[in-house]
Amino acid sequence: MELKTVEGVMESFLRQCGGYAVIDGGLATELERHGANLNDPLWSAKCLISSPHLIRSVHLDYLEAGANIIISSSYQATLQGFESKGLSRVEGENLLRKSVEIAREARDIYYDRAAKGSRDTFGDKDEIIPRKRPVLVAASVGSYGAYLADGSEYSGVYGKNVSLETLKDFHRRRVQVLADSGADLIAFETIPNKLEAKAYAELLEEEAINIPAWFSFNSKDGTNVVSGDPIAECALIAHSCEQVIGVGINCTPPRYIQGLILSIGRVTTKPILIYPNSGETYDADRKEWLPSNGVSDVDFVSYVGKWCEAGASLVGGCCRTTPNTIRAISKALSSRSNGSFP
């Protein structure tokens, strides 16, 4: 499945999916479950160097769980980060391309298995659905704060010395490489402030990027992105950018998502995507996820109906979610497409 033109492409893809699409879940969570040690500034991108087979395996787990969109392992893969590890610029660019190649390989393996007649079964029930589904590969671009690996992706505070031009220069070559990597779209993820969203929008235009993109922000209060910039103002930047085909929220506790969808929907007609985290809080100093001590989160998937009613059409998971989460989301969205959503 390739997105050839920008206008209406996501709407067309959603129609092929039955009206709703499933985004995959947490990559790092599953890599660690498979035995990867991600205690490194490169985080999951470390596996591009040390264990690419694990990345492929996780992508396949999510495809077999029902994902329509798999996101590459390039979130924290930056040329600057690779250079800090002693790699050359050329080696870094090749690793960026490799992140997309691995995802495309996983899709090919999934399609091959589907062609042989394999099918999905949900739990111990007799309900069986075909595994052959349209699948897109999204090339991930994490924020400047993700590169810093100091938790600033969860605060959006970069300091006075980081300007719009600083951010554009930082991201420019990575975006160029990923745009030509064979990905179907670019996923700008966990955007923590309005300044970085503006930098992405200007880059897409200046570099005449020829594949679509989505913008996904993060929030810790349900009203603003983590920097304090209003979500509506950030979403409006995405709405105004021709190359952007979807706008939404990721790595945010589920309890905030419904209100954020409504706020986004007031300023854009573009498809809304959401892939929250598990509701836990990331401790940047300890570099670990802590159980939330705020409003408790009920079962993740029980939110899906409300999110769709509020206006979301692409649903998945972020940090600390698993293939089991995605399998349940896929089942819920399939029921909704069939008119039987609870």
Tab-separated table of C-alpha atoms in Angstrom:
chain	number	residue	atom	x	y	z
A	1	MET	CA	0.000	0.000	0.000
A	2	GLU	CA	1.528	3.325	-1.052
A	3	LEU	CA	0.215	6.831	-0.660
A	4	LYS	CA	0.940	8.530	-3.974
A	5	THR	CA	-0.758	11.909	-3.534
A	6	VAL	CA	-1.526	13.997	-0.482
A	7	GLU	CA	-5.099	15.172	-0.849
A	8	GLY	CA	-7.609	12.628	0.444
A	9	VAL	CA	-5.089	9.811	0.825
A	10	MET	CA	-5.796	9.092	4.473
A	11	GLU	CA	-9.528	9.155	3.891
A	12	SER	CA	-9.053	6.655	1.050
A	13	PHE	CA	-6.902	4.420	3.253
A	14	LEU	CA	-9.488	4.544	6.031
A	15	ARG	CA	-12.195	3.451	3.608
A	16	GLN	CA	-10.073	0.440	2.669
A	17	CYS	CA	-9.754	-0.367	6.369
A	18	GLY	CA	-13.509	-0.198	6.931
A	19	GLY	CA	-13.630	3.329	8.329
A	20	TYR	CA	-11.095	2.959	11.142
A	21	ALA	CA	-7.405	2.040	11.178
A	22	VAL	CA	-5.239	0.477	13.873
A	23	ILE	CA	-1.836	1.962	14.717
A	24	ASP	CA	0.710	-0.324	16.351
A	25	GLY	CA	1.833	-0.178	19.998
A	26	GLY	CA	4.928	0.438	22.067
A	27	LEU	CA	8.134	-0.602	20.308
A	28	ALA	CA	10.595	-0.195	23.176
A	29	THR	CA	8.289	-2.043	25.581
A	30	GLU	CA	8.299	-5.092	23.353
A	31	LEU	CA	11.995	-4.893	22.482
A	32	GLU	CA	12.774	-5.051	26.184
A	33	ARG	CA	10.385	-7.978	26.594
A	34	HIS	CA	12.365	-9.728	23.833
A	35	GLY	CA	15.561	-9.159	25.816
A	36	ALA	CA	16.955	-5.888	24.427
A	37	ASN	CA	18.807	-3.552	26.798
A	38	LEU	CA	17.716	-0.033	25.869
A	39	ASN	CA	19.574	1.868	28.576
A	40	ASP	CA	21.202	4.088	25.993
A	41	PRO	CA	20.634	7.624	24.608
A	42	LEU	CA	19.643	5.991	21.299
A	43	TRP	CA	16.883	4.056	23.123
A	44	SER	CA	15.113	1.658	20.703
A	45	ALA	CA	17.261	2.925	17.807
A	46	LYS	CA	20.155	1.113	19.481
A	47	CYS	CA	18.667	-2.111	18.112
A	48	LEU	CA	19.214	-0.894	14.548
A	49	ILE	CA	22.880	-1.482	15.271
A	50	SER	CA	22.816	-4.416	17.676
A	51	SER	CA	19.706	-6.492	16.977
A	52	PRO	CA	17.613	-5.522	13.938
A	53	HIS	CA	15.988	-8.969	13.984
A	54	LEU	CA	14.245	-8.041	17.232
A	55	ILE	CA	12.726	-4.945	15.616
A	56	ARG	CA	11.408	-7.045	12.733
A	57	SER	CA	9.940	-9.524	15.184
A	58	VAL	CA	8.108	-6.797	17.113
A	59	HIS	CA	6.714	-5.290	13.905
A	60	LEU	CA	5.397	-8.739	12.967
A	61	ASP	CA	3.833	-9.176	16.412
A	62	TYR	CA	1.861	-5.970	15.885
A	63	LEU	CA	0.843	-6.852	12.341
A	64	GLU	CA	-0.429	-10.203	13.505
A	65	ALA	CA	-2.285	-8.421	16.328
A	66	GLY	CA	-4.208	-6.353	13.779
A	67	ALA	CA	-2.189	-3.207	13.071
A	68	ASN	CA	-2.789	-1.330	9.813
A	69	ILE	CA	0.105	1.082	10.405
A	70	ILE	CA	3.519	0.131	11.743
A	71	ILE	CA	5.897	2.868	12.826
A	72	SER	CA	9.619	2.525	12.146
A	73	SER	CA	12.304	2.358	14.805
A	74	SER	CA	13.726	5.777	13.852
A	75	TYR	CA	12.026	7.784	16.639
A	76	GLN	CA	15.286	8.375	18.495
A	77	ALA	CA	17.501	7.661	15.493
A	78	THR	CA	19.188	10.951	14.665
A	79	LEU	CA	22.297	11.611	12.648
A	80	GLN	CA	23.672	13.627	15.552
A	81	GLY	CA	23.006	10.752	17.938
A	82	PHE	CA	24.708	8.227	15.689
A	83	GLU	CA	27.700	10.539	15.274
A	84	SER	CA	28.022	10.728	19.073
A	85	LYS	CA	28.476	6.952	18.945
A	86	GLY	CA	31.357	7.310	16.480
A	87	LEU	CA	29.412	6.537	13.317
A	88	SER	CA	29.896	8.549	10.149
A	89	ARG	CA	27.168	10.630	8.550
A	90	VAL	CA	26.835	8.040	5.765
A	91	GLU	CA	26.534	5.198	8.279
A	92	GLY	CA	23.891	7.163	10.180
A	93	GLU	CA	21.874	7.805	7.031
A	94	ASN	CA	22.039	4.112	6.157
A	95	LEU	CA	20.680	3.225	9.595
A	96	LEU	CA	17.765	5.609	9.078
A	97	ARG	CA	16.971	3.849	5.808
A	98	LYS	CA	17.402	0.507	7.530
A	99	SER	CA	14.679	1.372	10.064
A	100	VAL	CA	12.183	1.645	7.214
A	101	GLU	CA	13.574	-1.383	5.361
A	102	ILE	CA	13.014	-3.539	8.450
A	103	ALA	CA	9.398	-2.395	8.728
A	104	ARG	CA	8.817	-3.023	5.011
A	105	GLU	CA	10.355	-6.496	5.351
A	106	ALA	CA	7.977	-7.252	8.228
A	107	ARG	CA	5.049	-6.140	6.088
A	108	ASP	CA	6.215	-8.382	3.229
A	109	ILE	CA	6.488	-11.362	5.579
A	110	TYR	CA	3.004	-10.635	6.926
A	111	TYR	CA	1.566	-10.411	3.404
A	112	ASP	CA	3.282	-13.665	2.443
A	113	ARG	CA	1.821	-15.454	5.448
A	114	ALA	CA	-1.619	-13.991	4.724
A	115	ALA	CA	-1.426	-15.185	1.118
A	116	LYS	CA	-0.953	-18.712	2.414
A	117	GLY	CA	-4.307	-18.544	4.131
A	118	SER	CA	-3.344	-17.868	7.733
A	119	ARG	CA	-6.074	-16.247	9.799
A	120	ASP	CA	-6.428	-14.474	13.142
A	121	THR	CA	-8.463	-15.811	16.030
A	122	PHE	CA	-9.309	-13.630	19.025
A	123	GLY	CA	-8.668	-15.439	22.273
A	124	ASP	CA	-10.686	-18.592	22.880
A	125	LYS	CA	-13.649	-17.432	20.799
A	126	ASP	CA	-14.660	-18.843	17.451
A	127	GLU	CA	-14.599	-15.407	15.838
A	128	ILE	CA	-12.123	-15.505	12.960
A	129	ILE	CA	-11.154	-12.610	10.706
A	130	PRO	CA	-8.833	-12.505	7.664
A	131	ARG	CA	-5.289	-11.428	8.388
A	132	LYS	CA	-4.817	-9.778	5.008
A	133	ARG	CA	-5.243	-6.052	5.599
A	134	PRO	CA	-3.932	-2.856	4.017
A	135	VAL	CA	-0.744	-1.851	5.843
A	136	LEU	CA	1.235	1.384	5.793
A	137	VAL	CA	4.799	1.915	7.001
A	138	ALA	CA	5.321	5.221	8.811
A	139	ALA	CA	8.848	6.595	9.251
A	140	SER	CA	9.107	7.977	12.767
A	141	VAL	CA	10.631	11.360	13.560
A	142	GLY	CA	11.026	12.063	17.258
A	143	SER	CA	11.420	15.516	18.726
A	144	TYR	CA	14.622	17.395	19.464
A	145	GLY	CA	13.967	16.549	23.111
A	146	ALA	CA	14.038	12.835	22.290
A	147	TYR	CA	17.569	13.278	20.934
A	148	LEU	CA	18.617	15.105	24.108
A	149	ALA	CA	17.393	12.072	26.112
A	150	ASP	CA	16.890	14.289	29.160
A	151	GLY	CA	13.121	14.100	29.394
A	152	SER	CA	12.537	17.418	27.616
A	153	GLU	CA	10.292	15.650	25.084
A	154	TYR	CA	7.881	15.474	28.032
A	155	SER	CA	8.270	19.142	28.969
A	156	GLY	CA	8.843	20.913	25.646
A	157	VAL	CA	11.335	23.234	27.307
A	158	TYR	CA	14.424	23.514	25.152
A	159	GLY	CA	15.860	26.791	26.433
A	160	LYS	CA	16.274	30.237	24.906
A	161	ASN	CA	19.101	29.193	22.604
A	162	VAL	CA	16.933	26.774	20.599
A	163	SER	CA	15.225	28.726	17.835
A	164	LEU	CA	12.990	27.805	14.923
A	165	GLU	CA	16.042	27.696	12.663
A	166	THR	CA	17.918	25.526	15.178
A	167	LEU	CA	15.145	22.945	15.031
A	168	LYS	CA	14.847	23.052	11.259
A	169	ASP	CA	18.597	22.573	10.837
A	170	PHE	CA	18.558	19.717	13.355
A	171	HIS	CA	15.783	17.781	11.617
A	172	ARG	CA	16.383	18.684	7.970
A	173	ARG	CA	18.646	15.911	6.735
A	174	ARG	CA	16.876	13.184	8.714
A	175	VAL	CA	13.545	14.186	7.182
A	176	GLN	CA	15.078	14.214	3.696
A	177	VAL	CA	16.530	10.718	4.149
A	178	LEU	CA	13.327	9.235	5.574
A	179	ALA	CA	11.221	10.837	2.836
A	180	ASP	CA	13.263	8.892	0.264
A	181	SER	CA	13.486	5.673	2.270
A	182	GLY	CA	10.442	3.888	0.862
A	183	ALA	CA	8.130	4.750	3.759
A	184	ASP	CA	4.489	5.518	2.968
A	185	LEU	CA	4.399	8.530	5.274
A	186	ILE	CA	6.371	10.347	7.958
A	187	ALA	CA	5.074	10.282	11.528
A	188	PHE	CA	6.224	13.346	13.461
A	189	GLU	CA	5.659	12.029	16.976
A	190	THR	CA	5.447	13.288	20.561
A	191	ILE	CA	5.687	16.922	19.436
A	192	PRO	CA	6.001	18.850	22.717
A	193	ASN	CA	5.577	22.469	21.640
A	194	LYS	CA	4.258	24.776	18.955
A	195	LEU	CA	7.747	25.859	17.871
A	196	GLU	CA	8.746	22.364	16.792
A	197	ALA	CA	5.447	21.838	14.977
A	198	LYS	CA	6.105	25.029	13.037
A	199	ALA	CA	9.642	23.834	12.256
A	200	TYR	CA	8.287	20.569	10.837
A	201	ALA	CA	5.645	22.336	8.753
A	202	GLU	CA	8.192	24.725	7.261
A	203	LEU	CA	10.613	21.875	6.543
A	204	LEU	CA	7.970	19.904	4.688
A	205	GLU	CA	7.323	22.912	2.469
A	206	GLU	CA	10.902	24.100	2.033
A	207	GLU	CA	12.222	20.660	1.129
A	208	ALA	CA	9.191	19.812	-1.061
A	209	ILE	CA	8.818	16.524	0.803
A	210	ASN	CA	6.908	14.245	-1.553
A	211	ILE	CA	5.259	11.838	0.877
A	212	PRO	CA	2.471	12.624	3.361
A	213	ALA	CA	2.988	13.179	7.076
A	214	TRP	CA	1.081	13.237	10.312
A	215	PHE	CA	1.662	15.420	13.368
A	216	SER	CA	1.137	13.862	16.792
A	217	PHE	CA	1.458	15.904	19.999
A	218	ASN	CA	1.692	14.935	23.664
A	219	SER	CA	-0.113	16.412	26.645
A	220	LYS	CA	-0.115	16.077	30.414
A	221	ASP	CA	-3.240	18.061	31.253
A	222	GLY	CA	-5.759	17.365	28.497
A	223	THR	CA	-5.830	20.978	27.307
A	224	ASN	CA	-2.323	21.933	26.226
A	225	VAL	CA	0.716	20.188	24.824
A	226	VAL	CA	3.371	19.506	27.434
A	227	SER	CA	5.067	22.896	26.938
A	228	GLY	CA	1.840	24.696	27.850
A	229	ASP	CA	0.999	25.727	24.273
A	230	PRO	CA	-2.734	25.205	23.611
A	231	ILE	CA	-3.435	22.014	21.678
A	232	ALA	CA	-5.793	23.906	19.351
A	233	GLU	CA	-3.016	26.277	18.254
A	234	CYS	CA	-0.662	23.360	17.617
A	235	ALA	CA	-3.293	21.411	15.685
A	236	LEU	CA	-3.985	24.477	13.557
A	237	ILE	CA	-0.369	24.440	12.371
A	238	ALA	CA	-0.865	20.850	11.220
A	239	HIS	CA	-4.192	21.719	9.597
A	240	SER	CA	-2.568	24.536	7.617
A	241	CYS	CA	0.219	22.316	6.244
A	242	GLU	CA	-0.706	20.760	2.909
A	243	GLN	CA	1.492	17.679	3.348
A	244	VAL	CA	-0.080	16.757	6.698
A	245	ILE	CA	-2.848	14.180	6.292
A	246	GLY	CA	-3.616	13.530	9.945
A	247	VAL	CA	-3.209	15.177	13.331
A	248	GLY	CA	-3.486	13.809	16.819
A	249	ILE	CA	-2.028	12.763	20.139
A	250	ASN	CA	0.415	10.115	21.332
A	251	CYS	CA	2.249	9.168	24.539
A	252	THR	CA	-0.443	10.767	26.689
A	253	PRO	CA	-2.518	9.128	29.456
A	254	PRO	CA	-5.794	7.688	28.157
A	255	ARG	CA	-7.910	9.775	30.537
A	256	TYR	CA	-6.980	12.979	28.663
A	257	ILE	CA	-7.571	11.772	25.132
A	258	GLN	CA	-11.297	12.384	24.650
A	259	GLY	CA	-11.069	16.094	25.468
A	260	LEU	CA	-8.022	16.503	23.269
A	261	ILE	CA	-9.811	14.893	20.318
A	262	LEU	CA	-12.672	17.358	20.726
A	263	SER	CA	-10.255	20.310	20.871
A	264	ILE	CA	-8.428	19.145	17.742
A	265	GLY	CA	-11.690	18.539	15.910
A	266	ARG	CA	-12.712	22.160	16.388
A	267	VAL	CA	-9.805	23.411	14.265
A	268	THR	CA	-9.265	20.722	11.625
A	269	THR	CA	-11.199	18.479	9.286
A	270	LYS	CA	-8.216	16.170	8.809
A	271	PRO	CA	-8.425	12.633	10.226
A	272	ILE	CA	-7.624	12.483	13.936
A	273	LEU	CA	-5.228	9.821	15.221
A	274	ILE	CA	-4.571	8.855	18.801
A	275	TYR	CA	-2.166	6.375	20.340
A	276	PRO	CA	-1.882	6.975	24.084
A	277	ASN	CA	0.533	5.425	26.526
A	278	SER	CA	-0.599	3.118	29.327
A	279	GLY	CA	-1.256	5.996	31.728
A	280	GLU	CA	2.047	5.701	33.565
A	281	THR	CA	4.424	8.629	34.098
A	282	TYR	CA	8.000	8.757	32.788
A	283	ASP	CA	10.691	9.746	35.304
A	284	ALA	CA	13.453	11.377	33.240
A	285	ASP	CA	15.981	11.242	36.082
A	286	ARG	CA	15.465	7.567	36.843
A	287	LYS	CA	14.737	6.805	33.159
A	288	GLU	CA	11.827	4.557	33.994
A	289	TRP	CA	8.047	4.538	33.904
A	290	LEU	CA	6.209	5.012	37.175
A	291	PRO	CA	2.614	4.063	37.957
A	292	SER	CA	0.317	7.086	37.714
A	293	ASN	CA	-0.638	8.596	41.044
A	294	GLY	CA	-3.300	10.820	39.507
A	295	VAL	CA	-6.753	9.858	38.268
A	296	SER	CA	-6.706	6.107	37.776
A	297	ASP	CA	-6.996	4.754	34.247
A	298	VAL	CA	-9.636	2.127	33.591
A	299	ASP	CA	-9.017	-0.662	31.130
A	300	PHE	CA	-7.348	0.961	28.111
A	301	VAL	CA	-9.585	-0.507	25.461
A	302	SER	CA	-12.785	0.555	27.242
A	303	TYR	CA	-12.014	4.090	26.056
A	304	VAL	CA	-11.991	3.245	22.355
A	305	GLY	CA	-15.702	3.758	21.742
A	306	LYS	CA	-15.669	7.206	23.338
A	307	TRP	CA	-12.591	8.201	21.340
A	308	CYS	CA	-14.237	7.213	18.072
A	309	GLU	CA	-17.464	8.975	18.991
A	310	ALA	CA	-15.405	12.096	19.754
A	311	GLY	CA	-13.896	11.978	16.267
A	312	ALA	CA	-10.841	9.687	16.182
A	313	SER	CA	-10.492	7.381	13.200
A	314	LEU	CA	-6.994	5.956	13.811
A	315	VAL	CA	-6.336	4.329	17.189
A	316	GLY	CA	-3.297	2.568	18.621
A	317	GLY	CA	-0.956	2.583	21.589
A	318	CYS	CA	2.355	4.143	22.574
A	319	CYS	CA	4.745	3.460	25.455
A	320	ARG	CA	3.936	0.489	27.690
A	321	THR	CA	1.216	-0.872	25.411
A	322	THR	CA	1.614	-4.315	23.872
A	323	PRO	CA	0.352	-6.529	21.043
A	324	ASN	CA	-2.424	-7.633	23.394
A	325	THR	CA	-3.552	-4.000	23.615
A	326	ILE	CA	-3.502	-3.657	19.844
A	327	ARG	CA	-5.339	-6.944	19.373
A	328	ALA	CA	-8.134	-5.711	21.624
A	329	ILE	CA	-8.253	-2.326	19.845
A	330	SER	CA	-8.420	-4.099	16.480
A	331	LYS	CA	-11.314	-6.218	17.669
A	332	ALA	CA	-13.152	-3.176	19.039
A	333	LEU	CA	-12.697	-1.160	15.841
A	334	SER	CA	-13.741	-4.135	13.720
A	335	SER	CA	-16.941	-4.385	15.753
A	336	ARG	CA	-17.528	-0.668	15.280
A	337	SER	CA	-17.004	-0.955	11.519
A	338	ASN	CA	-19.582	-3.734	11.512
A	339	GLY	CA	-22.047	-1.579	13.443
A	340	SER	CA	-21.921	-3.585	16.661
A	341	PHE	CA	-19.643	-1.482	18.837
A	342	PRO	CA	-20.877	-1.422	22.455
